[in-house]
Coordinates of C-alpha atoms in Angstrom, one line a residue:
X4 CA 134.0 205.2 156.4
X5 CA 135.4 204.2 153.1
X6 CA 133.9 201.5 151.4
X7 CA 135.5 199.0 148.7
X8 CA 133.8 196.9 146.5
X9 CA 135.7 194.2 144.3
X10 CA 134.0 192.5 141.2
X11 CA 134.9 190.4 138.0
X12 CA 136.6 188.1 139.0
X13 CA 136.3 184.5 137.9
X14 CA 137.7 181.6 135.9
X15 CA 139.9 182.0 132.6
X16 CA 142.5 179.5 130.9
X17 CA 146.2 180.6 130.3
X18 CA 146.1 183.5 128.0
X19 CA 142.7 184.6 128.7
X20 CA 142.0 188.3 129.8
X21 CA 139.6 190.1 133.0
X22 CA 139.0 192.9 133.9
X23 CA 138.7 193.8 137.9
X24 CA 136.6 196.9 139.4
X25 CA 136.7 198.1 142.2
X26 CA 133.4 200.6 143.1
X27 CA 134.5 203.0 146.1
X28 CA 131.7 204.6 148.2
X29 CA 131.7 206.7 151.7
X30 CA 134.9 209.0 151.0
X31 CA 136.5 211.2 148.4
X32 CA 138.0 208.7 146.0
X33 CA 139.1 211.7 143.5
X34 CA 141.7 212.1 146.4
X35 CA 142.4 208.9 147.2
X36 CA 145.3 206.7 145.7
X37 CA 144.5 203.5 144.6
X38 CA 146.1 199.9 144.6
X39 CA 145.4 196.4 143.5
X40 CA 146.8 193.2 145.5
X41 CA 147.1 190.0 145.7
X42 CA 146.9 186.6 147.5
X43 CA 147.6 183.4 146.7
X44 CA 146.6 180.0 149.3
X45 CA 149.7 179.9 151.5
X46 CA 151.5 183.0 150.4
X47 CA 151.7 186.5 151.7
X48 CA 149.5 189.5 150.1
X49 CA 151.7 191.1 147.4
X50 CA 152.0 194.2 145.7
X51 CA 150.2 194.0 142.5
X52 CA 149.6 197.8 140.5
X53 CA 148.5 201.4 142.0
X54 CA 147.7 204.8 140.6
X55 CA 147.7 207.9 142.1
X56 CA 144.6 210.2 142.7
X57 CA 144.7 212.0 139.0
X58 CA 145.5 208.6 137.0
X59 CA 148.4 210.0 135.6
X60 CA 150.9 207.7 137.6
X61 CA 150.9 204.3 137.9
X62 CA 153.1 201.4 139.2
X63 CA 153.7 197.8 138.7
X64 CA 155.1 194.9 139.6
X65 CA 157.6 193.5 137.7
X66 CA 155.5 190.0 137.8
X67 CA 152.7 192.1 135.7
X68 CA 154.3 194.6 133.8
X69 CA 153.4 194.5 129.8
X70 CA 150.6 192.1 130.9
X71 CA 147.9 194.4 133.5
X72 CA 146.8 198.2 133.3
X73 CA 145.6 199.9 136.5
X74 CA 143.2 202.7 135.4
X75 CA 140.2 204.9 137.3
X76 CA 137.4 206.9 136.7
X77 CA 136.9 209.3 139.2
X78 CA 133.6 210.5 138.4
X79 CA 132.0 206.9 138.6
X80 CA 134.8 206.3 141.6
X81 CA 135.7 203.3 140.4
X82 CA 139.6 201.7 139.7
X83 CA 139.9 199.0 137.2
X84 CA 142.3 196.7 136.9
X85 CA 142.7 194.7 133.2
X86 CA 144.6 191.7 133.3
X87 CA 145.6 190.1 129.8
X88 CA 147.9 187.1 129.3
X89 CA 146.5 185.8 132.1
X90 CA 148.8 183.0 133.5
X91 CA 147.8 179.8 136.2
X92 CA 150.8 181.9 138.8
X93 CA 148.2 184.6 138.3
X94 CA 145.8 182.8 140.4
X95 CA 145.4 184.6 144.1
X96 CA 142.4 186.3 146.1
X97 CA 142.7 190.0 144.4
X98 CA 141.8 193.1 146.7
X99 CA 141.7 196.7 146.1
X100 CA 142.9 199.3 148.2
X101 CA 142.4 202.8 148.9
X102 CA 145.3 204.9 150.5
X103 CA 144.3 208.6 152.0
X104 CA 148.1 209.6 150.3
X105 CA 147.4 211.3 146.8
X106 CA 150.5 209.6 145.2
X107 CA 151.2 206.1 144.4
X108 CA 152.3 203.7 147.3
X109 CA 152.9 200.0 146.9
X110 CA 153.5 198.9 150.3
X111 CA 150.6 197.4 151.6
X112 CA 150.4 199.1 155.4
X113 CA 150.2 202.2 153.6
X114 CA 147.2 201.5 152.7
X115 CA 144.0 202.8 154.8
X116 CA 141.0 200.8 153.5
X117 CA 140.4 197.3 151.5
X118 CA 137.9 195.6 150.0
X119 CA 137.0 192.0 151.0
X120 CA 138.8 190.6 147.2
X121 CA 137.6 189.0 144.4
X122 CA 138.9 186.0 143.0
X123 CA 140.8 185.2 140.1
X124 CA 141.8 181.6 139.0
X125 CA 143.7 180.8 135.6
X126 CA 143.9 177.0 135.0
X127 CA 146.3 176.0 132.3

C-alpha cells in the first residue's frame, strides 16, 4: 500500500512563494507518476501539475503555468511542488497523487493513491 504524505503548506499574501512536498512510502515511487491537485470550499478537485516517473515531463494547467514547477527526487521519493506568484484564487486544499502509469496523467480517476492534502491559503 502506497503511502502519501503532503507538507508545507500554510499562509502567504499575494505574491508570496511555497513550496509543497509530498514524501511517498510503501511502493516504487521511481515508477510511479506523480500529480498535484487542488480543492477549493465548494468547488470540484482540479487538475493542478504532474510529472512522469523520470522527471523529464511535466504538465500544467493553464491557471499555473509560468507561476508553479512540479519537480521529484526519486531517491528521497519525494515530488515537490513550488508555487511563486502566489495569488488569493490560489487558495484550495492541495493533494498529491501517485498514478501506477509511468507517463503523465492529469485526470484525476487516473490516479491510484492520494494523500490526505495540505493547505494553502493566500490572502490579498
Amino acid at each position: 500500500q502506497v503511502q502519501l504524505v503532503e507538507s508545507g503548506g500554510g499562509s502567504v499574501q499575494a505574491g508570496g512563494s511555497l513550496r509543497l512536498s509530498c514524501a511517498a512510502s510503501g511502493g516504487t515511487f521511481r515508477s510511479y507518476a506523480m500529480g498535484w491537485f487542488r480543492q477549493a470550499p465548494g468547488k470540484e478537485r482540479e487538475f493542478v501539475s504532474a510529472i512522469g516517473w523520470s522527471g523529464g515531463a511535466t504538465y500544467y494547467a493553464d491557471s499555473v503555468k509560468g507561476r508553479f514547477t512540479i519537480s521529484r527526487d526519486n531517491a528521497k521519493n519525494t515530488v515537490y511542488l513550488e508555487m511563486n506568484r502566489l495569488r488569493p484564487e490560489d487558495t484550495a486544499v492541495y493533494y498529491c497523487a501517485a498514478s501506477v502509469t509511468s507517463r503523465v496523467v492529469i485526470i484525476s480517476a487516473q490516479y491510484d493513491y492520494w494523500g490526505q492534502g495540505t493547505q494553502v491559503t493566500v490572502s490579498s
